Amino acid sequence: MPQSRRSFISKAALAAAIAPLSTFGQQYEKSIDQTPKASPPSNLKITDVKCGYIRGSLFVKIYTNQDIWGCGEGVDAIPGTYHLVKNFGERIKGKSPLNVHRLFEDIRKSGFFQGAQSGMYVAVLSAIETALWDLAGKALQLPVYQLLGGKFRDKVRVYCDTALYQRNLPTPKDFADAAQAAKKMGFNAIKFDLDQANDPNKYDFYNWTASPAELQRMYDQLAAAREAVGPTIDICADMHGRYDAVTAQAVAKKMESLNLMWLEEPVPAENVDAYKLITASTSTPICAGENHYLAYGFRKMLEIGAVDIVMPDLQKCGGLGEGQRIANLANLYYVPFAPHMVASFLGAMASAHVCASVPNFMILEWQSYFHTQPMFKEIIHYDGEWVNNSFITVSDKPGIGVEINEAGMKKYAIPGIPFFE
Ligand SMILES: [Mg+2]
């Protein structure tokens, strides 16, 4: 162990301050000495930032001068961003990774004219910011939730996305079977998709006003799921922002008797005034947020009561610190926080640290692909149980607690993009 943390507190000042308080001071000094440290943080510097692209995810690794590194993930708004990652890396090289908020703000503010308000800029920033938390946690030997202020809960509740979108025109029976299968696996909350682009009941493929037969199809599917699992399992439904306001109101009204946990993104994300009208028209809770960025993107939505529940994607909306800010902002309006999550288990656990750290956490998304696609086990290292009866146990290891496996990841890397080079 090269140097204790006292070195950067200033030994002389500390000694002077505690000299008259001999017993108390000694205990204080001892407790500082006994605090585990991986390195003298004052000397820790970022040396490089590298990345790899798999499926819909960007994995970022931040290296330092002390053989510790941090990993983060960005999703969805990441295609074509390799040079953006390298560019952000240049901006933070030589700096201490422990000032996470400051580095986040340096990158965000220096990109004011480069699109730093949303989209790919913020998704890449999310991956970098998350890697900084992982790195800071490893340097200080603390789990990320502790750096975020501690935890309200040890376990984070998740809902299972049933992934019926992989099936062509799923029937009500498919919905019922998927609901029962998820319940059997121990999940007490499940999600379905209601938007079907190739629904033969559509009259027009550009106008997304649902036809009466399409509305009935949606109802029959969710009613079959409700019938299959009974009244005590939470069911939510996603429309992926693909409909118009009149359809949103019709669907929300029609589903009221099914007691949904929420109806998600019935219309596109941009017009929160339209959301307000939809939310005011129904007792079905309305949820949005995975296509909103930064706490700024949630400000008006919350101020005008546009939604009942916010669901930022922490791998896309700005990262873990920004996710916590969004949760705290929502809490001022008594609005629960239910993050979207389409990442690897690294992203799931990173999100879980934030979910543990805020009072108004409701539920986090969990993907059934973790159970069906071997790739997800191959691209990370984690020795604990991933999920148990709808709950993730938040890792107590330093940092996020999940490591990426570059060797396992390489065969899935998107061709033509440098892989951790
Ligand atoms: Mg969604």
Tab-separated table of C-alpha atoms and ligand atoms in Angstrom:
chain	number	residue	atom	x	y	z
A	1	MET	CA	0.000	0.000	0.000
A	2	PRO	CA	1.935	3.050	-1.170
A	3	GLN	CA	0.416	5.981	0.727
A	4	SER	CA	-2.552	6.561	3.015
A	5	ARG	CA	-5.444	8.892	2.326
A	6	ARG	CA	-3.983	11.258	4.932
A	7	SER	CA	-1.527	12.414	2.283
A	8	PHE	CA	-4.149	14.426	0.490
A	9	ILE	CA	-6.079	15.596	3.535
A	10	SER	CA	-2.860	17.347	4.639
A	11	LYS	CA	-1.130	15.560	7.483
A	12	ALA	CA	0.082	18.733	9.139
A	13	ALA	CA	-3.363	20.335	9.307
A	14	LEU	CA	-4.906	17.171	10.643
A	15	ALA	CA	-2.227	16.678	13.284
A	16	ALA	CA	-2.640	20.279	14.470
A	17	ALA	CA	-6.404	19.949	14.634
A	18	ILE	CA	-6.440	16.751	16.640
A	19	ALA	CA	-3.447	17.370	18.920
A	20	PRO	CA	-5.510	18.541	21.928
A	21	LEU	CA	-8.047	15.724	21.498
A	22	SER	CA	-5.609	12.888	21.934
A	23	THR	CA	-7.966	9.919	22.383
A	24	PHE	CA	-10.614	10.977	19.892
A	25	GLY	CA	-7.953	12.057	17.406
A	26	GLN	CA	-6.103	8.773	17.556
A	27	GLN	CA	-9.280	6.882	16.878
A	28	TYR	CA	-10.003	9.148	13.951
A	29	GLU	CA	-6.529	8.661	12.527
A	30	LYS	CA	-6.793	4.914	13.026
A	31	SER	CA	-10.115	4.763	11.251
A	32	ILE	CA	-8.680	6.622	8.292
A	33	ASP	CA	-5.715	4.267	8.209
A	34	GLN	CA	-8.027	1.267	8.375
A	35	THR	CA	-10.144	2.451	5.474
A	36	PRO	CA	-9.224	0.153	2.609
A	37	LYS	CA	-7.631	1.899	-0.331
A	38	ALA	CA	-6.598	0.562	-3.728
A	39	SER	CA	-4.365	3.510	-4.433
A	40	PRO	CA	-3.571	7.042	-3.371
A	41	PRO	CA	-6.492	8.738	-5.124
A	42	SER	CA	-4.744	12.094	-5.401
A	43	ASN	CA	-2.296	10.577	-7.885
A	44	LEU	CA	-4.857	8.672	-9.906
A	45	LYS	CA	-5.010	9.868	-13.524
A	46	ILE	CA	-6.893	8.753	-16.617
A	47	THR	CA	-4.519	7.475	-19.282
A	48	ASP	CA	-6.797	6.135	-22.023
A	49	VAL	CA	-10.380	5.423	-23.038
A	50	LYS	CA	-11.205	2.456	-25.290
A	51	CYS	CA	-14.453	0.885	-26.431
A	52	GLY	CA	-16.177	-2.064	-28.056
A	53	TYR	CA	-19.565	-2.366	-29.809
A	54	ILE	CA	-21.828	-5.399	-29.332
A	55	ARG	CA	-25.439	-5.654	-30.510
A	56	GLY	CA	-27.153	-2.445	-29.302
A	57	SER	CA	-24.505	-1.611	-26.704
A	58	LEU	CA	-21.360	0.465	-26.453
A	59	PHE	CA	-18.906	-0.729	-23.787
A	60	VAL	CA	-16.381	1.834	-22.592
A	61	LYS	CA	-13.263	1.114	-20.552
A	62	ILE	CA	-11.343	3.920	-18.861
A	63	TYR	CA	-7.709	3.160	-17.968
A	64	THR	CA	-5.513	4.845	-15.361
A	65	ASN	CA	-1.864	5.125	-14.315
A	66	GLN	CA	-2.486	2.696	-11.415
A	67	ASP	CA	-3.675	-0.525	-13.029
A	68	ILE	CA	-7.307	0.016	-12.159
A	69	TRP	CA	-9.974	0.702	-14.737
A	70	GLY	CA	-13.661	1.420	-14.962
A	71	CYS	CA	-16.329	0.046	-17.298
A	72	GLY	CA	-19.559	1.601	-18.504
A	73	GLU	CA	-22.261	0.929	-21.067
A	74	GLY	CA	-24.346	3.046	-23.406
A	75	VAL	CA	-27.341	1.800	-25.417
A	76	ASP	CA	-29.639	2.555	-28.342
A	77	ALA	CA	-28.333	5.980	-29.396
A	78	ILE	CA	-24.806	4.681	-30.001
A	79	PRO	CA	-24.380	3.542	-33.651
A	80	GLY	CA	-21.530	5.358	-35.401
A	81	THR	CA	-20.132	6.896	-32.219
A	82	TYR	CA	-16.633	5.349	-32.110
A	83	HIS	CA	-14.900	8.656	-32.826
A	84	LEU	CA	-17.090	10.445	-30.291
A	85	VAL	CA	-15.857	8.040	-27.592
A	86	LYS	CA	-12.239	8.679	-28.618
A	87	ASN	CA	-12.896	12.422	-28.668
A	88	PHE	CA	-14.400	12.400	-25.147
A	89	GLY	CA	-11.444	10.258	-24.047
A	90	GLU	CA	-9.017	12.943	-25.188
A	91	ARG	CA	-10.929	15.516	-23.140
A	92	ILE	CA	-10.531	13.585	-19.873
A	93	LYS	CA	-7.024	12.129	-20.279
A	94	GLY	CA	-4.628	13.224	-17.532
A	95	LYS	CA	-7.489	14.116	-15.167
A	96	SER	CA	-8.541	12.442	-11.917
A	97	PRO	CA	-11.483	10.058	-12.473
A	98	LEU	CA	-12.683	10.712	-8.922
A	99	ASN	CA	-14.332	14.008	-9.855
A	100	VAL	CA	-17.151	12.260	-11.682
A	101	HIS	CA	-19.662	15.111	-11.731
A	102	ARG	CA	-16.981	17.571	-12.813
A	103	LEU	CA	-15.799	15.445	-15.759
A	104	PHE	CA	-19.435	14.866	-16.754
A	105	GLU	CA	-20.025	18.611	-16.710
A	106	ASP	CA	-16.757	19.312	-18.593
A	107	ILE	CA	-17.859	17.033	-21.443
A	108	ARG	CA	-21.465	18.235	-21.411
A	109	LYS	CA	-20.712	21.939	-21.311
A	110	SER	CA	-17.908	21.772	-23.850
A	111	GLY	CA	-20.397	20.168	-26.250
A	112	PHE	CA	-23.045	22.849	-25.961
A	113	PHE	CA	-22.842	23.526	-29.712
A	114	GLN	CA	-22.124	19.900	-30.602
A	115	GLY	CA	-25.468	18.414	-29.615
A	116	ALA	CA	-24.808	17.857	-25.906
A	117	GLN	CA	-28.510	18.338	-25.152
A	118	SER	CA	-29.581	14.826	-26.201
A	119	GLY	CA	-29.122	11.843	-28.503
A	120	MET	CA	-25.820	10.149	-29.273
A	121	TYR	CA	-23.772	12.789	-27.497
A	122	VAL	CA	-25.557	12.065	-24.211
A	123	ALA	CA	-25.665	8.280	-24.711
A	124	VAL	CA	-21.870	8.168	-25.135
A	125	LEU	CA	-21.494	10.520	-22.181
A	126	SER	CA	-23.650	8.062	-20.179
A	127	ALA	CA	-21.215	5.213	-20.900
A	128	ILE	CA	-18.199	7.340	-19.926
A	129	GLU	CA	-19.868	8.694	-16.792
A	130	THR	CA	-20.826	5.172	-15.669
A	131	ALA	CA	-17.250	3.966	-16.198
A	132	LEU	CA	-16.031	6.863	-14.030
A	133	TRP	CA	-18.299	5.746	-11.159
A	134	ASP	CA	-17.020	2.184	-11.536
A	135	LEU	CA	-13.456	3.454	-11.489
A	136	ALA	CA	-14.000	5.773	-8.520
A	137	GLY	CA	-15.618	2.921	-6.595
A	138	LYS	CA	-12.662	0.640	-7.272
A	139	ALA	CA	-10.176	3.352	-6.279
A	140	LEU	CA	-11.986	4.080	-3.010
A	141	GLN	CA	-12.999	0.431	-2.437
A	142	LEU	CA	-16.683	1.310	-2.236
A	143	PRO	CA	-19.718	0.128	-4.175
A	144	VAL	CA	-21.250	2.756	-6.460
A	145	TYR	CA	-24.447	3.034	-4.389
A	146	GLN	CA	-22.298	4.152	-1.462
A	147	LEU	CA	-20.701	6.882	-3.573
A	148	LEU	CA	-24.225	7.950	-4.568
A	149	GLY	CA	-25.124	8.504	-0.914
A	150	GLY	CA	-25.968	5.016	0.281
A	151	LYS	CA	-28.918	2.732	-0.255
A	152	PHE	CA	-32.567	2.627	0.692
A	153	ARG	CA	-32.804	-1.067	-0.145
A	154	ASP	CA	-30.549	-4.099	-0.659
A	155	LYS	CA	-32.657	-5.585	-3.439
A	156	VAL	CA	-34.076	-3.909	-6.486
A	157	ARG	CA	-37.374	-5.106	-7.917
A	158	VAL	CA	-37.450	-5.868	-11.639
A	159	TYR	CA	-40.120	-6.605	-14.222
A	160	CYS	CA	-39.528	-9.060	-17.017
A	161	ASP	CA	-39.820	-7.878	-20.609
A	162	THR	CA	-41.419	-10.877	-22.300
A	163	ALA	CA	-39.794	-10.109	-25.680
A	164	LEU	CA	-42.796	-11.237	-27.726
A	165	TYR	CA	-41.635	-8.677	-30.307
A	166	GLN	CA	-39.423	-11.483	-31.555
A	167	ARG	CA	-42.532	-13.346	-32.662
A	168	ASN	CA	-44.540	-12.471	-35.776
A	169	LEU	CA	-48.092	-11.376	-34.851
A	170	PRO	CA	-48.268	-12.952	-31.369
A	171	THR	CA	-51.745	-14.214	-30.414
A	172	PRO	CA	-53.578	-13.745	-27.116
A	173	LYS	CA	-52.479	-17.302	-26.290
A	174	ASP	CA	-48.838	-16.296	-26.864
A	175	PHE	CA	-49.386	-13.463	-24.389
A	176	ALA	CA	-50.966	-15.816	-21.860
A	177	ASP	CA	-48.164	-18.387	-22.258
A	178	ALA	CA	-45.423	-15.761	-21.916
A	179	ALA	CA	-47.121	-14.288	-18.848
A	180	GLN	CA	-47.388	-17.686	-17.202
A	181	ALA	CA	-43.788	-18.564	-18.065
A	182	ALA	CA	-42.520	-15.330	-16.493
A	183	LYS	CA	-44.645	-15.911	-13.391
A	184	LYS	CA	-43.279	-19.441	-13.136
A	185	MET	CA	-39.753	-18.027	-13.216
A	186	GLY	CA	-40.660	-15.977	-10.155
A	187	PHE	CA	-41.329	-12.582	-11.742
A	188	ASN	CA	-44.144	-10.605	-10.164
A	189	ALA	CA	-44.236	-7.981	-12.909
A	190	ILE	CA	-44.146	-8.388	-16.697
A	191	LYS	CA	-44.173	-6.209	-19.797
A	192	PHE	CA	-45.649	-6.672	-23.261
A	193	ASP	CA	-45.436	-4.721	-26.488
A	194	LEU	CA	-48.702	-3.652	-28.104
A	195	ASP	CA	-47.345	-2.061	-31.278
A	196	GLN	CA	-47.316	-4.478	-34.184
A	197	ALA	CA	-46.069	-2.816	-37.370
A	198	ASN	CA	-47.405	-5.575	-39.611
A	199	ASP	CA	-50.829	-5.909	-37.984
A	200	PRO	CA	-53.153	-6.814	-40.899
A	201	ASN	CA	-55.879	-4.718	-39.251
A	202	LYS	CA	-54.005	-1.526	-40.127
A	203	TYR	CA	-55.442	0.630	-42.904
A	204	ASP	CA	-52.311	2.731	-43.412
A	205	PHE	CA	-48.690	2.176	-42.500
A	206	TYR	CA	-47.786	5.851	-42.052
A	207	ASN	CA	-50.835	7.022	-40.141
A	208	TRP	CA	-50.759	5.160	-36.848
A	209	THR	CA	-54.326	5.761	-35.734
A	210	ALA	CA	-55.312	2.296	-34.566
A	211	SER	CA	-58.299	0.720	-36.306
A	212	PRO	CA	-61.109	-0.766	-34.166
A	213	ALA	CA	-59.808	-4.273	-34.924
A	214	GLU	CA	-56.300	-3.258	-33.895
A	215	LEU	CA	-57.618	-1.849	-30.610
A	216	GLN	CA	-59.530	-5.069	-29.995
A	217	ARG	CA	-56.394	-7.119	-30.784
A	218	MET	CA	-54.436	-5.146	-28.156
A	219	TYR	CA	-57.161	-5.622	-25.572
A	220	ASP	CA	-57.510	-9.353	-26.271
A	221	GLN	CA	-53.758	-9.861	-25.886
A	222	LEU	CA	-53.489	-8.062	-22.545
A	223	ALA	CA	-56.744	-9.537	-21.254
A	224	ALA	CA	-55.351	-13.030	-21.982
A	225	ALA	CA	-52.199	-12.185	-20.039
A	226	ARG	CA	-54.225	-10.832	-17.113
A	227	GLU	CA	-56.460	-13.906	-17.138
A	228	ALA	CA	-53.385	-16.166	-17.140
A	229	VAL	CA	-51.614	-14.624	-14.141
A	230	GLY	CA	-54.473	-13.261	-12.064
A	231	PRO	CA	-54.897	-9.891	-10.379
A	232	THR	CA	-51.744	-9.747	-8.216
A	233	ILE	CA	-49.076	-9.770	-10.921
A	234	ASP	CA	-48.170	-6.348	-12.332
A	235	ILE	CA	-48.622	-6.028	-16.093
A	236	CYS	CA	-47.394	-3.119	-18.175
A	237	ALA	CA	-47.601	-2.472	-21.893
A	238	ASP	CA	-45.379	-0.538	-24.282
A	239	MET	CA	-46.540	1.211	-27.474
A	240	HIS	CA	-43.023	2.443	-28.442
A	241	GLY	CA	-44.213	5.946	-29.261
A	242	ARG	CA	-45.786	4.723	-32.473
A	243	TYR	CA	-49.384	5.962	-32.169
A	244	ASP	CA	-51.244	9.246	-32.099
A	245	ALA	CA	-53.009	10.994	-29.244
A	246	VAL	CA	-56.515	9.795	-30.131
A	247	THR	CA	-55.291	6.182	-30.183
A	248	ALA	CA	-53.385	6.664	-26.934
A	249	GLN	CA	-56.558	7.835	-25.199
A	250	ALA	CA	-58.621	5.008	-26.676
A	251	VAL	CA	-56.107	2.321	-25.640
A	252	ALA	CA	-55.628	3.741	-22.139
A	253	LYS	CA	-59.418	3.882	-21.631
A	254	LYS	CA	-59.980	0.374	-23.001
A	255	MET	CA	-57.330	-1.104	-20.685
A	256	GLU	CA	-58.641	0.505	-17.492
A	257	SER	CA	-60.411	-2.659	-16.337
A	258	LEU	CA	-57.120	-4.627	-16.625
A	259	ASN	CA	-55.390	-2.508	-13.941
A	260	LEU	CA	-52.106	-2.053	-15.774
A	261	MET	CA	-49.002	-0.963	-13.869
A	262	TRP	CA	-48.571	1.470	-16.786
A	263	LEU	CA	-49.060	2.170	-20.461
A	264	GLU	CA	-45.685	3.180	-21.884
A	265	GLU	CA	-44.916	5.757	-24.591
A	266	PRO	CA	-48.309	5.643	-26.331
A	267	VAL	CA	-47.169	8.628	-28.463
A	268	PRO	CA	-43.689	9.873	-29.488
A	269	ALA	CA	-41.533	11.515	-26.840
A	270	GLU	CA	-41.234	15.085	-28.043
A	271	ASN	CA	-44.582	16.682	-27.163
A	272	VAL	CA	-45.131	16.443	-23.430
A	273	ASP	CA	-48.250	18.655	-23.654
A	274	ALA	CA	-49.892	15.836	-25.631
A	275	TYR	CA	-48.837	13.437	-22.862
A	276	LYS	CA	-50.537	15.657	-20.320
A	277	LEU	CA	-53.868	15.394	-22.163
A	278	ILE	CA	-53.572	11.603	-22.434
A	279	THR	CA	-52.591	11.205	-18.776
A	280	ALA	CA	-55.476	13.430	-17.661
A	281	SER	CA	-57.965	11.398	-19.713
A	282	THR	CA	-57.523	8.003	-18.048
A	283	SER	CA	-57.030	6.077	-14.831
A	284	THR	CA	-54.418	3.883	-16.591
A	285	PRO	CA	-51.013	5.205	-15.420
A	286	ILE	CA	-48.998	6.705	-18.301
A	287	CYS	CA	-45.233	6.301	-18.382
A	288	ALA	CA	-42.459	7.802	-20.566
A	289	GLY	CA	-38.785	8.723	-20.432
A	290	GLU	CA	-36.567	6.326	-22.360
A	291	ASN	CA	-36.374	8.857	-25.192
A	292	HIS	CA	-35.785	11.867	-22.969
A	293	TYR	CA	-32.303	13.047	-22.089
A	294	LEU	CA	-30.700	14.647	-19.043
A	295	ALA	CA	-32.662	16.019	-16.099
A	296	TYR	CA	-33.562	18.945	-18.370
A	297	GLY	CA	-35.555	16.537	-20.523
A	298	PHE	CA	-37.739	15.643	-17.537
A	299	ARG	CA	-38.251	19.138	-16.116
A	300	LYS	CA	-41.319	20.261	-18.077
A	301	MET	CA	-42.756	16.730	-18.180
A	302	LEU	CA	-42.828	16.728	-14.395
A	303	GLU	CA	-43.840	20.363	-13.951
A	304	ILE	CA	-47.004	19.995	-16.019
A	305	GLY	CA	-47.884	16.488	-14.825
A	306	ALA	CA	-47.431	14.937	-18.280
A	307	VAL	CA	-46.828	11.420	-16.928
A	308	ASP	CA	-47.604	9.336	-13.849
A	309	ILE	CA	-44.243	7.501	-13.828
A	310	VAL	CA	-40.800	8.413	-15.275
A	311	MET	CA	-38.638	5.791	-16.962
A	312	PRO	CA	-35.252	7.246	-17.982
A	313	ASP	CA	-32.750	4.836	-19.500
A	314	LEU	CA	-29.616	5.211	-17.390
A	315	GLN	CA	-27.408	3.928	-20.230
A	316	LYS	CA	-28.691	6.714	-22.422
A	317	CYS	CA	-30.087	9.672	-20.429
A	318	GLY	CA	-26.752	10.894	-19.024
A	319	GLY	CA	-25.583	8.093	-16.730
A	320	LEU	CA	-25.874	7.194	-13.080
A	321	GLY	CA	-25.485	10.623	-11.456
A	322	GLU	CA	-27.932	12.142	-13.944
A	323	GLY	CA	-30.302	9.210	-13.350
A	324	GLN	CA	-30.220	9.962	-9.645
A	325	ARG	CA	-30.915	13.650	-10.355
A	326	ILE	CA	-33.927	12.682	-12.494
A	327	ALA	CA	-35.235	10.419	-9.726
A	328	ASN	CA	-34.839	13.152	-7.136
A	329	LEU	CA	-36.522	15.671	-9.420
A	330	ALA	CA	-39.442	13.264	-9.928
A	331	ASN	CA	-39.658	12.752	-6.186
A	332	LEU	CA	-40.481	16.456	-5.749
A	333	TYR	CA	-43.682	15.713	-7.688
A	334	TYR	CA	-44.355	12.391	-5.898
A	335	VAL	CA	-43.703	10.608	-9.196
A	336	PRO	CA	-42.112	7.145	-9.037
A	337	PHE	CA	-38.907	6.249	-10.885
A	338	ALA	CA	-38.953	3.086	-13.027
A	339	PRO	CA	-35.869	3.017	-15.278
A	340	HIS	CA	-35.877	1.511	-18.752
A	341	MET	CA	-33.079	-1.052	-19.233
A	342	VAL	CA	-32.022	-2.782	-22.457
A	343	ALA	CA	-28.336	-3.231	-21.621
A	344	SER	CA	-26.145	-6.158	-20.570
A	345	PHE	CA	-25.947	-7.277	-16.949
A	346	LEU	CA	-23.270	-4.595	-16.468
A	347	GLY	CA	-25.891	-1.969	-17.321
A	348	ALA	CA	-28.526	-3.739	-15.238
A	349	MET	CA	-26.305	-3.724	-12.144
A	350	ALA	CA	-25.148	-0.141	-12.788
A	351	SER	CA	-28.834	0.853	-12.906
A	352	ALA	CA	-29.512	-1.153	-9.739
A	353	HIS	CA	-27.015	0.987	-7.787
A	354	VAL	CA	-29.005	4.118	-8.697
A	355	CYS	CA	-32.328	2.387	-7.969
A	356	ALA	CA	-31.036	1.455	-4.519
A	357	SER	CA	-29.983	5.044	-3.842
A	358	VAL	CA	-33.294	6.904	-4.299
A	359	PRO	CA	-36.453	6.838	-2.194
A	360	ASN	CA	-38.963	6.822	-5.070
A	361	PHE	CA	-37.615	3.797	-6.959
A	362	MET	CA	-40.518	1.673	-8.184
A	363	ILE	CA	-39.210	-1.039	-10.504
A	364	LEU	CA	-36.406	-1.631	-13.051
A	365	GLU	CA	-36.670	-3.355	-16.428
A	366	TRP	CA	-35.232	-6.865	-16.767
A	367	GLN	CA	-34.770	-8.612	-20.084
A	368	SER	CA	-35.749	-12.195	-20.843
A	369	TYR	CA	-32.774	-12.343	-23.243
A	370	PHE	CA	-30.574	-12.803	-20.165
A	371	HIS	CA	-32.171	-16.256	-19.837
A	372	THR	CA	-32.324	-17.193	-23.528
A	373	GLN	CA	-29.220	-15.767	-25.238
A	374	PRO	CA	-25.865	-17.239	-24.107
A	375	MET	CA	-24.023	-14.135	-25.330
A	376	PHE	CA	-25.119	-12.207	-22.263
A	377	LYS	CA	-23.347	-14.659	-19.964
A	378	GLU	CA	-20.221	-14.651	-22.133
A	379	ILE	CA	-19.618	-10.910	-22.322
A	380	ILE	CA	-19.343	-10.202	-18.593
A	381	HIS	CA	-17.887	-11.701	-15.405
A	382	TYR	CA	-20.135	-11.967	-12.379
A	383	ASP	CA	-20.068	-14.746	-9.818
A	384	GLY	CA	-23.333	-14.022	-7.965
A	385	GLU	CA	-26.936	-14.817	-8.783
A	386	TRP	CA	-28.304	-12.481	-11.457
A	387	VAL	CA	-31.944	-12.353	-10.409
A	388	ASN	CA	-34.103	-14.082	-7.837
A	389	ASN	CA	-37.907	-13.888	-7.744
A	390	SER	CA	-38.115	-10.476	-9.425
A	391	PHE	CA	-35.246	-8.956	-7.413
A	392	ILE	CA	-31.606	-8.101	-8.154
A	393	THR	CA	-29.348	-8.013	-5.100
A	394	VAL	CA	-27.245	-4.869	-5.368
A	395	SER	CA	-23.532	-5.709	-5.488
A	396	ASP	CA	-21.366	-4.793	-2.501
A	397	LYS	CA	-18.128	-5.090	-4.444
A	398	PRO	CA	-16.091	-1.957	-5.172
A	399	GLY	CA	-17.458	-0.117	-8.215
A	400	ILE	CA	-20.421	-1.552	-10.106
A	401	GLY	CA	-19.416	-5.116	-9.195
A	402	VAL	CA	-19.700	-6.546	-12.717
A	403	GLU	CA	-16.696	-6.797	-15.044
A	404	ILE	CA	-16.760	-6.941	-18.819
A	405	ASN	CA	-15.149	-9.986	-20.462
A	406	GLU	CA	-13.337	-8.660	-23.524
A	407	ALA	CA	-12.299	-12.139	-24.670
A	408	GLY	CA	-15.889	-13.387	-24.496
A	409	MET	CA	-17.137	-10.240	-26.169
A	410	LYS	CA	-14.781	-10.231	-29.132
A	411	LYS	CA	-16.666	-12.731	-31.276
A	412	TYR	CA	-19.811	-10.604	-31.007
A	413	ALA	CA	-18.045	-7.346	-31.849
A	414	ILE	CA	-19.616	-5.393	-34.703
A	415	PRO	CA	-17.317	-5.835	-37.723
A	416	GLY	CA	-15.523	-2.783	-39.047
A	417	ILE	CA	-15.326	-0.944	-35.722
A	418	PRO	CA	-12.029	-1.059	-33.758
A	419	PHE	CA	-12.456	-3.289	-30.711
A	420	PHE	CA	-10.835	-1.904	-27.544
A	421	GLU	CA	-8.068	-0.329	-29.617
B	1	MG	MG	-40.272	1.353	-24.088
